[in-house]
Short mmCIF file of C-alpha atoms and ligand atoms in Angstrom, two decimals:
data_model
loop_
_atom_site.label_atom_id
_atom_site.label_comp_id
_atom_site.label_asym_id
_atom_site.label_seq_id
_atom_site.Cartn_x
_atom_site.Cartn_y
_atom_site.Cartn_z
CA UNK A 4 134.32 -90.77 -78.05
CA UNK A 5 132.96 -94.27 -78.55
CA UNK A 6 134.82 -94.65 -81.83
CA UNK A 7 138.07 -93.67 -80.11
CA UNK A 8 137.40 -96.33 -77.51
CA UNK A 9 136.88 -98.96 -80.18
CA UNK A 10 140.09 -97.90 -81.90
CA UNK A 11 141.94 -97.82 -78.58
CA UNK A 12 143.09 -94.28 -79.34
CA UNK A 13 142.96 -91.22 -77.09
CA UNK A 14 139.85 -89.26 -78.13
CA UNK A 15 141.70 -85.98 -78.62
CA UNK A 16 144.14 -87.67 -80.97
CA UNK A 17 141.27 -89.12 -83.01
CA UNK A 18 139.62 -85.70 -83.01
CA UNK A 19 142.78 -84.22 -84.50
CA UNK A 20 142.80 -86.82 -87.26
CA UNK A 21 139.15 -86.15 -88.03
CA UNK A 22 139.76 -82.42 -88.17
CA UNK A 23 142.71 -82.92 -90.53
CA UNK A 24 140.51 -84.84 -92.94
CA UNK A 25 137.50 -82.58 -92.56
CA UNK A 26 136.48 -80.76 -95.71
CA UNK A 27 133.71 -78.33 -94.89
CA UNK A 28 134.42 -75.91 -97.71
CA UNK A 29 133.56 -72.42 -96.60
CA UNK A 30 130.79 -73.50 -94.22
CA UNK A 31 133.04 -73.41 -91.17
CA UNK A 32 134.82 -70.31 -89.93
CA UNK A 33 136.77 -72.08 -87.24
CA UNK A 34 137.10 -75.70 -86.10
CA UNK A 35 138.53 -76.47 -82.69
CA UNK A 36 139.03 -79.40 -80.40
CA UNK A 37 137.77 -78.95 -76.90
CA UNK A 38 137.63 -80.85 -73.62
CA UNK A 39 138.17 -84.60 -73.73
CA UNK A 40 137.75 -84.71 -77.51
CA UNK A 41 134.81 -82.65 -78.71
CA UNK A 42 134.99 -81.06 -82.13
CA UNK A 43 133.42 -77.61 -82.21
CA UNK A 44 132.52 -76.28 -85.61
CA UNK A 45 131.85 -72.55 -85.83
CA UNK A 46 129.80 -71.44 -88.80
CA UNK A 47 131.39 -68.92 -91.10
CA UNK A 48 129.15 -65.87 -90.91
CA UNK A 49 129.86 -64.98 -94.55
CA UNK A 50 128.57 -68.37 -95.54
CA UNK A 51 125.49 -67.90 -93.35
CA UNK A 52 124.91 -64.50 -94.96
CA UNK A 53 125.14 -65.94 -98.47
CA UNK A 54 122.72 -68.74 -97.59
CA UNK A 55 120.23 -66.30 -96.10
CA UNK A 56 120.45 -64.20 -99.25
CA UNK A 57 119.88 -67.23 -101.44
CA UNK A 58 116.93 -68.45 -99.39
CA UNK A 59 115.29 -65.03 -99.46
CA UNK A 60 115.09 -65.06 -103.22
CA UNK A 61 114.47 -68.75 -103.77
CA UNK A 62 111.00 -70.21 -104.27
CA UNK A 63 109.56 -71.85 -101.13
CA UNK A 64 112.26 -70.22 -99.01
CA UNK A 65 114.88 -72.40 -100.58
CA UNK A 66 113.74 -75.74 -99.25
CA UNK A 67 115.18 -78.55 -101.32
CA UNK A 68 112.80 -80.54 -103.52
CA UNK A 69 111.77 -83.83 -101.93
CA UNK A 70 111.21 -87.14 -103.60
CA UNK A 71 107.42 -86.91 -103.59
CA UNK A 72 105.56 -89.56 -101.65
CA UNK A 73 101.86 -90.25 -101.53
CA UNK A 74 100.82 -89.59 -97.96
CA UNK A 75 97.32 -90.43 -96.79
CA UNK A 76 96.31 -88.45 -93.73
CA UNK A 77 93.37 -89.70 -91.69
CA UNK A 78 92.00 -86.87 -89.60
CA UNK A 79 88.93 -85.20 -88.18
CA UNK A 80 86.60 -88.21 -88.67
CA UNK A 81 83.46 -86.98 -86.90
CA UNK A 82 80.37 -89.15 -86.60
CA UNK A 83 77.12 -88.75 -88.50
CA UNK A 84 74.18 -87.26 -86.62
CA UNK A 85 76.45 -86.26 -83.76
CA UNK A 86 77.95 -82.96 -82.87
CA UNK A 87 81.73 -82.75 -83.37
CA UNK A 88 83.37 -82.89 -79.96
CA UNK A 89 86.70 -81.73 -78.60
CA UNK A 90 88.46 -84.97 -79.59
CA UNK A 91 87.55 -84.31 -83.20
CA UNK A 92 88.73 -80.73 -82.77
CA UNK A 93 92.23 -81.87 -81.82
CA UNK A 94 92.41 -84.40 -84.64
CA UNK A 95 91.13 -81.82 -87.11
CA UNK A 96 93.59 -79.10 -86.14
CA UNK A 97 96.70 -81.22 -85.77
CA UNK A 98 95.93 -83.37 -88.81
CA UNK A 99 95.39 -80.32 -90.96
CA UNK A 100 98.74 -78.85 -89.93
CA UNK A 101 100.35 -82.15 -90.88
CA UNK A 102 98.62 -82.12 -94.26
CA UNK A 103 99.70 -78.55 -94.97
CA UNK A 104 103.29 -79.28 -93.97
CA UNK A 105 103.61 -82.38 -96.13
CA UNK A 106 102.08 -80.56 -99.04
CA UNK A 107 104.38 -77.59 -98.63
CA UNK A 108 107.36 -79.93 -98.75
CA UNK A 109 106.07 -81.23 -102.07
CA UNK A 110 104.39 -84.51 -101.18
CA UNK A 111 101.11 -85.67 -102.61
CA UNK A 112 98.66 -85.56 -99.74
CA UNK A 113 95.37 -87.44 -99.73
CA UNK A 114 93.10 -86.22 -96.97
CA UNK A 115 90.93 -89.03 -95.68
CA UNK A 116 88.03 -88.05 -93.48
CA UNK A 117 87.06 -91.41 -91.97
CA UNK A 118 83.59 -90.28 -91.00
CA UNK A 119 81.59 -92.61 -88.76
CA UNK A 120 78.75 -93.09 -91.23
CA UNK A 121 77.78 -96.71 -90.67
CA UNK A 122 76.55 -98.95 -87.90
CA UNK A 123 73.46 -100.26 -86.22
CA UNK A 124 72.47 -96.84 -84.88
CA UNK A 125 71.36 -95.84 -88.38
CA UNK A 126 68.14 -97.83 -88.09
CA UNK A 127 67.15 -95.68 -85.16
CA UNK A 128 68.27 -92.49 -86.87
CA UNK A 129 66.37 -93.27 -90.06
CA UNK A 130 63.23 -94.12 -88.12
CA UNK A 131 63.50 -90.83 -86.27
CA UNK A 132 64.19 -88.76 -89.37
CA UNK A 133 61.12 -90.37 -90.94
CA UNK A 134 59.04 -89.51 -87.89
CA UNK A 135 60.18 -85.92 -88.01
CA UNK A 136 59.45 -85.64 -91.70
CA UNK A 137 55.98 -87.07 -91.16
CA UNK A 138 55.30 -84.61 -88.41
CA UNK A 139 56.58 -81.34 -89.71
CA UNK A 140 57.97 -82.07 -93.15
CA UNK A 141 61.27 -80.39 -92.37
CA UNK A 142 64.78 -81.51 -91.53
CA UNK A 143 65.41 -78.55 -89.31
CA UNK A 144 65.64 -80.73 -86.21
CA UNK A 145 69.01 -81.79 -87.48
CA UNK A 146 70.43 -78.35 -86.95
CA UNK A 147 71.04 -79.51 -83.41
CA UNK A 148 72.59 -82.89 -83.98
CA UNK A 149 73.15 -83.70 -80.34
CA UNK A 150 69.48 -83.11 -79.64
CA UNK A 151 68.48 -85.16 -82.68
CA UNK A 152 70.53 -88.12 -81.56
CA UNK A 153 69.24 -87.92 -78.00
CA UNK A 154 65.62 -87.80 -79.14
CA UNK A 155 66.10 -90.72 -81.50
CA UNK A 156 67.61 -92.75 -78.70
CA UNK A 157 64.78 -91.82 -76.37
CA UNK A 158 62.17 -93.04 -78.83
CA UNK A 159 64.15 -96.18 -79.38
CA UNK A 160 64.27 -96.91 -75.66
CA UNK A 161 60.68 -95.98 -74.86
CA UNK A 162 58.59 -96.82 -77.90
CA UNK A 163 58.47 -100.52 -78.79
CA UNK A 164 56.94 -100.02 -82.22
CA UNK A 165 59.57 -97.42 -83.06
CA UNK A 166 62.35 -99.73 -81.90
CA UNK A 167 61.02 -102.51 -84.06
CA UNK A 168 60.88 -100.24 -87.09
CA UNK A 169 64.43 -99.11 -86.33
CA UNK A 170 65.71 -102.67 -86.23
CA UNK A 171 63.99 -103.49 -89.48
CA UNK A 172 65.60 -100.43 -91.09
CA UNK A 173 69.10 -101.54 -90.12
CA UNK A 174 68.58 -104.81 -91.90
CA UNK A 175 67.06 -103.09 -94.94
CA UNK A 176 69.84 -100.52 -95.05
CA UNK A 177 72.47 -103.22 -94.99
CA UNK A 178 70.60 -105.03 -97.72
CA UNK A 179 70.80 -101.95 -99.94
CA UNK A 180 67.16 -100.90 -99.73
CA UNK A 181 66.63 -97.72 -101.78
CA UNK A 182 64.44 -95.87 -99.31
CA UNK A 183 66.76 -96.53 -96.37
CA UNK A 184 69.79 -95.59 -98.41
CA UNK A 185 68.14 -92.33 -99.38
CA UNK A 186 67.34 -91.49 -95.76
CA UNK A 187 70.86 -92.49 -94.71
CA UNK A 188 72.39 -90.26 -97.41
CA UNK A 189 70.33 -87.38 -96.12
CA UNK A 190 71.66 -87.85 -92.60
CA UNK A 191 75.23 -87.99 -93.88
CA UNK A 192 74.80 -84.95 -96.12
CA UNK A 193 73.18 -82.77 -93.48
CA UNK A 194 75.85 -83.66 -90.93
CA UNK A 195 78.72 -83.08 -93.31
CA UNK A 196 77.26 -79.80 -94.57
CA UNK A 197 77.28 -78.61 -90.96
CA UNK A 198 80.77 -79.89 -90.34
CA UNK A 199 81.95 -78.17 -93.49
CA UNK A 200 80.90 -74.84 -92.00
CA UNK A 201 83.06 -75.63 -89.00
CA UNK A 202 86.01 -76.58 -91.21
CA UNK A 203 85.68 -73.32 -93.12
CA UNK A 204 85.50 -71.30 -89.95
CA UNK A 205 88.53 -73.10 -88.60
CA UNK A 206 90.48 -72.46 -91.80
CA UNK A 207 90.89 -76.20 -92.16
CA UNK A 208 91.52 -77.48 -95.69
CA UNK A 209 89.11 -80.44 -95.59
CA UNK A 210 86.33 -80.42 -98.18
CA UNK A 211 83.38 -82.66 -98.93
CA UNK A 212 85.55 -84.44 -101.49
CA UNK A 213 87.78 -85.72 -98.70
CA UNK A 214 85.02 -87.73 -97.05
CA UNK A 215 85.95 -91.41 -97.09
CA UNK A 216 83.59 -92.70 -94.43
CA UNK A 217 83.43 -96.13 -92.91
CA UNK A 218 80.70 -97.12 -95.38
CA UNK A 219 83.18 -96.85 -98.25
CA UNK A 220 84.70 -100.15 -97.14
CA UNK A 221 81.46 -102.12 -96.72
CA UNK A 222 81.80 -103.94 -100.01
CA UNK A 223 85.29 -105.15 -99.08
CA UNK A 224 84.35 -106.69 -95.74
CA UNK A 225 82.95 -110.12 -96.76
CA UNK A 226 86.01 -110.71 -98.96
CA UNK A 227 88.39 -109.75 -96.16
CA UNK A 228 86.74 -112.13 -93.71
CA UNK A 229 86.78 -114.95 -96.25
CA UNK A 230 90.41 -114.26 -97.10
CA UNK A 231 91.51 -114.17 -93.46
CA UNK A 232 89.79 -117.50 -92.97
CA UNK A 233 91.41 -118.97 -96.06
CA UNK A 234 94.81 -117.80 -94.84
CA UNK A 235 94.17 -119.57 -91.54
CA UNK A 236 94.32 -116.31 -89.62
CA UNK A 237 90.65 -116.17 -88.69
CA UNK A 238 88.67 -118.97 -87.09
CA UNK A 239 85.11 -119.60 -85.96
CA UNK A 240 84.68 -119.16 -82.24
CA UNK A 241 81.33 -119.35 -80.51
CA UNK A 242 79.58 -118.41 -83.71
CA UNK A 243 81.73 -115.33 -84.38
CA UNK A 244 84.77 -115.04 -86.63
CA UNK A 245 87.87 -114.22 -84.63
CA UNK A 246 91.58 -113.62 -85.23
CA UNK A 247 93.72 -114.73 -82.29
CA UNK A 248 96.85 -112.65 -81.89
CA UNK A 249 99.86 -114.02 -80.00
CA UNK A 250 101.22 -110.48 -79.85
CA UNK A 251 98.48 -109.48 -77.43
CA UNK A 252 97.40 -111.31 -74.33
CA UNK A 253 94.03 -111.30 -72.68
CA UNK A 254 93.78 -111.22 -68.90
CA UNK A 255 94.29 -114.99 -68.66
CA UNK A 256 97.55 -114.70 -70.57
CA UNK A 257 96.11 -116.34 -73.68
CA UNK A 258 96.37 -114.89 -77.19
CA UNK A 259 93.85 -112.09 -77.54
CA UNK A 260 90.87 -112.69 -79.78
CA UNK A 261 89.88 -109.89 -82.12
CA UNK A 262 86.36 -110.31 -83.47
CA UNK A 263 86.05 -109.43 -87.14
CA UNK A 264 82.52 -110.68 -87.71
CA UNK A 265 79.82 -111.04 -85.12
CA UNK A 266 77.50 -113.98 -84.64
CA UNK A 267 74.67 -112.08 -86.37
CA UNK A 268 76.89 -111.42 -89.40
CA UNK A 269 77.68 -107.80 -88.51
CA UNK A 270 81.18 -106.41 -89.04
CA UNK A 271 83.13 -104.29 -86.60
CA UNK A 272 85.12 -101.07 -86.41
CA UNK A 273 88.30 -103.19 -86.60
CA UNK A 274 87.17 -105.03 -89.72
CA UNK A 275 86.62 -101.66 -91.39
CA UNK A 276 90.06 -100.42 -90.37
CA UNK A 277 91.66 -103.55 -91.82
CA UNK A 278 89.90 -102.95 -95.14
CA UNK A 279 90.70 -99.27 -94.98
CA UNK A 280 94.46 -99.78 -94.57
CA UNK A 281 94.40 -102.21 -97.50
CA UNK A 282 92.50 -99.70 -99.63
CA UNK A 283 94.89 -96.88 -98.80
CA UNK A 284 97.82 -98.94 -100.00
CA UNK A 285 96.25 -100.77 -102.94
CA UNK A 286 93.89 -98.21 -104.34
CA UNK A 287 95.28 -94.89 -103.16
CA UNK A 288 98.92 -95.94 -103.59
CA UNK A 289 100.03 -94.67 -100.21
CA UNK A 290 103.70 -94.67 -99.21
CA UNK A 291 102.80 -93.52 -95.72
CA UNK A 292 99.51 -93.43 -93.86
CA UNK A 293 99.21 -91.10 -90.88
CA UNK A 294 96.33 -91.52 -88.45
CA UNK A 295 95.45 -88.61 -86.21
CA UNK A 296 93.34 -90.37 -83.61
CA UNK A 297 93.32 -90.02 -79.85
CA UNK A 298 95.52 -92.32 -77.79
CA UNK A 299 92.62 -94.34 -76.43
CA UNK A 300 92.28 -95.99 -79.84
CA UNK A 301 95.92 -97.09 -79.94
CA UNK A 302 95.29 -100.72 -79.11
CA UNK A 303 92.48 -100.88 -81.63
CA UNK A 304 94.80 -99.67 -84.39
CA UNK A 305 97.65 -101.94 -83.37
CA UNK A 306 95.37 -104.96 -83.54
CA UNK A 307 93.96 -103.98 -86.90
CA UNK A 308 97.44 -103.38 -88.33
CA UNK A 309 98.90 -106.57 -86.90
CA UNK A 310 96.22 -108.42 -88.84
CA UNK A 311 96.86 -106.27 -91.93
CA UNK A 312 100.58 -107.13 -91.86
CA UNK A 313 100.03 -110.84 -91.19
CA UNK A 314 97.61 -111.04 -94.09
CA UNK A 315 100.11 -109.23 -96.30
CA UNK A 316 97.66 -106.48 -97.22
CA UNK A 317 100.20 -103.70 -96.75
CA UNK A 318 103.94 -104.33 -97.20
CA UNK A 319 106.35 -103.30 -94.45
CA UNK A 320 107.82 -100.66 -96.77
CA UNK A 321 104.62 -98.69 -96.37
CA UNK A 322 104.34 -97.22 -92.93
CA UNK A 323 101.12 -97.09 -90.95
CA UNK A 324 101.64 -94.51 -88.24
CA UNK A 325 99.43 -93.65 -85.32
CA UNK A 326 100.08 -89.99 -84.56
CA UNK A 327 98.14 -90.07 -81.36
CA UNK A 328 97.19 -87.31 -79.03
CA UNK A 329 95.95 -86.89 -75.48
CA UNK A 330 92.78 -85.37 -74.17
CA UNK A 331 91.68 -81.79 -73.91
CA UNK A 332 91.06 -81.01 -70.25
CA UNK A 333 89.22 -78.23 -68.46
CA UNK A 334 90.97 -75.99 -65.94
CA UNK A 335 89.93 -78.47 -63.25
CA UNK A 336 92.07 -81.13 -64.88
CA UNK A 337 89.04 -83.18 -65.89
CA UNK A 338 87.88 -83.86 -69.45
CA UNK A 339 86.68 -80.63 -71.06
CA UNK A 340 82.91 -80.22 -70.55
CA UNK A 341 80.32 -77.48 -70.24
CA UNK A 342 79.54 -76.24 -66.74
CA UNK A 343 76.51 -78.51 -66.75
CA UNK A 344 78.76 -81.44 -67.62
CA UNK A 345 77.66 -81.80 -71.25
CA UNK A 346 79.75 -81.92 -74.40
CA UNK A 347 80.93 -78.53 -75.55
CA UNK A 348 79.50 -77.75 -78.98
CA UNK A 349 82.27 -76.77 -81.29
CA UNK A 350 80.33 -73.91 -82.81
CA UNK A 351 79.75 -72.45 -79.33
CA UNK A 352 83.42 -72.77 -78.55
CA UNK A 353 84.39 -70.92 -81.71
CA UNK A 354 81.80 -68.20 -81.10
CA UNK A 355 83.26 -67.65 -77.67
CA UNK A 356 86.81 -67.53 -79.02
CA UNK A 357 85.90 -64.83 -81.51
CA UNK A 358 83.93 -62.86 -78.93
CA UNK A 359 86.80 -62.89 -76.49
CA UNK A 360 89.26 -61.91 -79.19
CA UNK A 361 87.03 -59.02 -80.18
CA UNK A 362 87.05 -57.62 -76.66
CA UNK A 363 90.78 -57.96 -76.54
CA UNK A 364 91.42 -56.29 -79.89
CA UNK A 365 88.85 -53.55 -79.31
CA UNK A 366 90.54 -52.74 -76.00
CA UNK A 367 93.88 -52.32 -77.72
CA UNK A 368 92.63 -50.52 -80.84
CA UNK A 369 89.62 -48.37 -79.98
CA UNK A 370 89.85 -46.62 -83.36
CA UNK A 371 89.95 -49.65 -85.60
CA UNK A 372 87.13 -49.66 -88.20
CA UNK A 373 84.35 -52.13 -87.46
CA UNK A 374 84.88 -54.53 -90.35
CA UNK A 375 88.63 -54.68 -89.92
CA UNK A 376 88.03 -55.38 -86.26
CA UNK A 377 85.73 -58.28 -87.14
CA UNK A 378 88.36 -59.78 -89.39
CA UNK A 379 91.13 -59.42 -86.84
CA UNK A 380 88.93 -60.86 -84.09
CA UNK A 381 88.15 -63.89 -86.20
CA UNK A 382 91.77 -64.45 -87.17
CA UNK A 383 93.01 -64.01 -83.60
CA UNK A 384 90.19 -65.93 -81.91
CA UNK A 385 90.34 -68.96 -84.20
CA UNK A 386 94.13 -68.74 -84.30
CA UNK A 387 94.25 -68.81 -80.50
CA UNK A 388 92.20 -72.00 -80.23
CA UNK A 389 94.27 -73.71 -82.90
CA UNK A 390 97.65 -72.52 -81.73
CA UNK A 391 96.94 -73.52 -78.13
CA UNK A 392 96.53 -77.05 -79.37
CA UNK A 393 99.34 -77.07 -81.91
CA UNK A 394 101.94 -75.59 -79.59
CA UNK A 395 101.74 -78.42 -77.06
CA UNK A 396 103.38 -81.76 -77.58
CA UNK A 397 100.42 -83.72 -78.90
CA UNK A 398 101.03 -86.92 -76.98
CA UNK A 399 100.00 -85.49 -73.63
CA UNK A 400 96.70 -84.15 -72.34
CA UNK A 401 96.42 -80.40 -72.29
CA UNK A 402 94.43 -77.87 -70.35
CA UNK A 403 92.14 -75.65 -72.36
CA UNK A 404 92.43 -72.19 -70.82
CA UNK A 405 91.01 -69.08 -72.49
CA UNK A 406 93.23 -66.62 -70.64
CA UNK A 407 96.44 -68.39 -71.54
CA UNK A 408 95.63 -68.87 -75.17
CA UNK A 409 94.62 -65.25 -75.71
CA UNK A 410 97.60 -63.73 -73.89
CA UNK A 411 99.79 -61.37 -75.89
CA UNK A 412 102.84 -62.69 -74.08
CA UNK A 413 104.31 -66.16 -74.42
CA UNK A 414 103.98 -68.85 -77.04
CA UNK A 415 100.45 -67.97 -78.15
CA UNK A 416 98.70 -67.13 -81.41
CA UNK A 417 98.18 -63.44 -80.58
CA UNK A 418 101.87 -63.07 -79.71
CA UNK A 419 102.98 -64.75 -82.92
CA UNK A 420 100.48 -62.88 -85.06
CA UNK A 421 101.54 -59.63 -83.45
CA UNK A 422 105.21 -60.44 -83.95
CA UNK A 423 104.45 -60.97 -87.62
CA UNK A 424 102.73 -57.58 -87.96
CA UNK A 425 105.70 -55.89 -86.29
CA UNK A 426 108.27 -57.51 -88.51
CA UNK A 427 106.20 -56.89 -91.60
CA UNK A 428 105.65 -53.26 -90.65
CA UNK A 429 109.38 -52.55 -90.35
CA UNK A 430 109.74 -53.41 -93.96
CA UNK A 431 106.62 -51.58 -94.97
CA UNK A 432 107.58 -48.43 -93.10
CA UNK A 433 110.71 -48.27 -95.19
CA UNK A 434 108.33 -47.78 -98.09
CA UNK A 435 110.57 -49.56 -100.53
CA UNK A 436 110.06 -52.38 -102.89
CA UNK A 437 111.62 -55.76 -102.26
CA UNK A 438 113.32 -55.64 -105.63
CA UNK A 439 115.25 -52.50 -104.73
CA UNK A 440 117.31 -54.46 -102.21
CA UNK A 441 120.22 -55.14 -104.50
CA UNK A 442 123.18 -55.12 -102.12
CA UNK A 443 124.27 -58.42 -100.58
CA UNK A 444 123.22 -59.52 -97.14
CA UNK A 445 126.11 -59.18 -94.70
CA UNK A 446 126.33 -60.12 -91.05
CA UNK A 447 128.47 -58.34 -88.50
CA UNK A 448 126.58 -58.07 -85.22
CA UNK A 449 126.13 -61.12 -82.97
CA UNK A 450 122.37 -60.66 -83.03
CA UNK A 451 122.26 -60.58 -86.80
CA UNK A 452 124.25 -63.78 -86.96
CA UNK A 453 122.04 -65.49 -84.39
CA UNK A 454 118.87 -64.50 -86.25
CA UNK A 455 120.19 -65.48 -89.67
CA UNK A 456 121.45 -68.84 -88.42
CA UNK A 457 118.07 -69.65 -86.90
CA UNK A 458 116.30 -68.58 -90.09
CA UNK A 459 118.34 -71.15 -91.99
CA UNK A 460 116.97 -73.91 -89.76
CA UNK A 461 113.46 -73.55 -91.17
CA UNK A 462 113.86 -76.51 -93.53
CA UNK A 463 115.17 -78.74 -90.78
CA UNK A 464 112.18 -77.87 -88.61
CA UNK A 465 109.73 -78.55 -91.44
CA UNK A 466 111.38 -81.89 -92.04
CA UNK A 467 111.08 -82.85 -88.39
CA UNK A 468 107.42 -81.86 -88.28
CA UNK A 469 106.77 -83.87 -91.43
CA UNK A 470 108.56 -86.94 -90.12
CA UNK A 471 107.10 -86.98 -86.64
CA UNK A 472 103.82 -85.15 -87.11
CA UNK A 473 104.70 -82.74 -84.30
CA UNK A 474 103.56 -79.21 -85.13
CA UNK A 475 104.65 -77.99 -81.69
CA UNK A 476 108.22 -78.14 -82.99
CA UNK A 477 107.27 -75.54 -85.60
CA UNK A 478 105.53 -73.42 -82.94
CA UNK A 479 108.59 -73.34 -80.68
CA UNK A 480 110.80 -72.55 -83.63
CA UNK A 481 108.65 -69.60 -84.71
CA UNK A 482 108.43 -68.39 -81.13
CA UNK A 483 112.17 -68.52 -80.84
CA UNK A 484 112.55 -66.69 -84.12
CA UNK A 485 110.23 -63.92 -82.95
CA UNK A 486 112.37 -63.55 -79.82
CA UNK A 487 115.61 -63.39 -81.81
CA UNK A 488 114.07 -60.81 -84.07
CA UNK A 489 113.14 -58.64 -81.08
CA UNK A 490 116.74 -58.79 -79.87
CA UNK A 491 118.02 -57.86 -83.29
CA UNK A 492 115.47 -55.08 -83.70
CA UNK A 493 116.27 -53.50 -80.37
CA UNK A 494 120.02 -53.55 -80.83
CA UNK A 495 120.55 -53.00 -84.53
CA UNK A 496 119.35 -49.86 -86.26
CA UNK A 497 117.59 -50.83 -89.46
CA UNK A 498 116.34 -47.75 -91.25
CA UNK A 499 118.96 -45.51 -89.66
CA UNK A 500 121.84 -47.92 -90.11
CA UNK A 501 125.32 -46.44 -90.54
CA UNK A 502 125.62 -47.36 -94.17
CA UNK A 503 123.40 -48.17 -97.11
CA UNK A 504 124.94 -51.67 -97.11
CA UNK A 505 123.90 -52.27 -93.51
CA UNK A 506 120.46 -50.76 -94.08
CA UNK A 507 119.69 -53.02 -97.03
CA UNK A 508 121.16 -56.05 -95.36
CA UNK A 509 119.06 -55.55 -92.24
CA UNK A 510 115.95 -54.93 -94.29
CA UNK A 511 116.65 -58.22 -95.98
CA UNK A 512 116.90 -59.96 -92.62
CA UNK A 513 113.60 -58.42 -91.54
CA UNK A 514 112.01 -59.49 -94.80
CA UNK A 515 113.26 -63.04 -94.50
CA UNK A 516 112.02 -63.16 -90.91
CA UNK A 517 108.56 -62.01 -91.90
CA UNK A 518 108.40 -64.47 -94.79
CA UNK A 519 109.52 -67.31 -92.56
CA UNK A 520 107.01 -66.44 -89.85
CA UNK A 521 104.21 -66.21 -92.37
CA UNK A 522 105.12 -69.41 -94.16
CA UNK A 523 105.56 -71.24 -90.86
CA UNK A 524 102.19 -70.05 -89.57
CA UNK A 525 100.66 -71.07 -92.91
CA UNK A 526 101.86 -74.63 -92.49
CA UNK A 527 100.08 -74.61 -89.14
CA UNK A 528 96.88 -73.24 -90.63
CA UNK A 529 97.18 -70.00 -88.63
CA UNK A 530 96.20 -66.83 -90.48
CA UNK A 531 97.90 -63.46 -90.13
CA UNK A 532 96.72 -59.86 -90.51
CA UNK A 533 98.70 -56.76 -91.42
CA UNK A 534 97.97 -54.93 -88.18
CA UNK A 535 96.30 -55.67 -84.89
N1 LIG B 619 84.97 -91.74 -86.05
C1 LIG B 619 85.94 -92.21 -85.09
C2 LIG B 619 85.64 -91.61 -83.71
O1 LIG B 619 84.88 -90.67 -83.59
C3 LIG B 619 87.36 -91.85 -85.48
C4 LIG B 619 87.86 -92.53 -86.72
C5 LIG B 619 89.35 -92.47 -86.85
N2 LIG B 619 89.89 -93.14 -88.03
C6 LIG B 619 90.01 -94.45 -88.21
N3 LIG B 619 90.55 -94.89 -89.35
N4 LIG B 619 89.61 -95.33 -87.32
O2 LIG B 619 86.20 -92.09 -82.73
#
């Protein structure tokens, strides 16, 4: 319509010209001009059928090879000697879905777990670990990290000698003292070993090899500060080293100062993120860097990256993207907490998910053998927690609600997992091998055409998720697909179809649906079972 306006031509007339020149091969069944000048293109169902047939037999469901990029994905990033909290849960789940999706498309993914493993608190933590070791010669106290941290802090606040020792240890640690480094390593290792158990339980692909904590960048920091000074970007201000950014204003309307080195010589979270972006480009060879961090850190990242760009550490051709997310809220609309108001321990949350799923599954399948039940409960319970998060647009806050996430109706993990078992069972009940489906896929019924057309959009959905880092787009697609399958299944006889052609063709559609559901759920990190 806007082109017609520019050409000073009636839109319908332009539409006719376009249609005359259109060469869509056999993709379109019918092309018509409607209303003030719309061009409606109707897909040719024979073409759709041929594509569906091709995709069914192609590797990776026929998705076209991509030009592989190196994509660094920063996610999870818990803190040492602290329990993982709900914010880390969101980052972990969404980031992992992003990593799986990019990898499935054929990109090289580097998982970067930016663990909070450095800072002044380590003096206190080392002093406390030492105290514990002296007293009972065991590190068991660390099994409850939250408790450990609290106790360390208490000693620090109440015991002057302890506090002094703690302060001395920070200095020694920063100076590379062997004993302090050894104690620090122990704290990191114990924390990450515990977090690894959580990752495994969550079916998250992170491993200990993906840890690239804040400390990794320590050696780069003095050079960065010196370089920013040399480039005239950083200046001394009241003893600290500061970069003033015109892009951001402080409350007086003056350029905002971002401290990169404190008066006492210490570096900051921002300094580390500047070094880290540089490293990801220079050393890891990133084409894209995706950061899954909650939205409250947006300004922090923007400041760090503004400095990174000004200093020329990462060229504009490499994108630094903040894929932010909102908070997880309780049913009361307030940040998710325990009844007593404390942080919810992730392991407790997962225990509860599995327990609830077990009740649900046991109620529906009283005869299911015990060990199968355990497996299904785990897959459904963990799936429910993950899917509840993944299915919502990540940019907003969301309400964590057990009943909703475990419902068998609606866009939930149990519904999707159940839909998969149903689709898969149709094919299995036929008791035939995939390879015996030799007749071509054909589409006659409206519902077959609708299902097949949607199946062909899988690649487009994957591409969107990969570009925007929005797994909820995949969730809605799969949910939609499950609905279309139900419609097809209710209206079109599969095993008792009128002809062998129709029977095979419909089996093929069912098979492609089950493969697409499974592959889609895989990219989200959601497991499936064969019955539930
Ligand atoms: N450890 C940080 C936190 O708990 C998250 C780190 C995110 N990644 C980054 N490159 N800053 O808030």
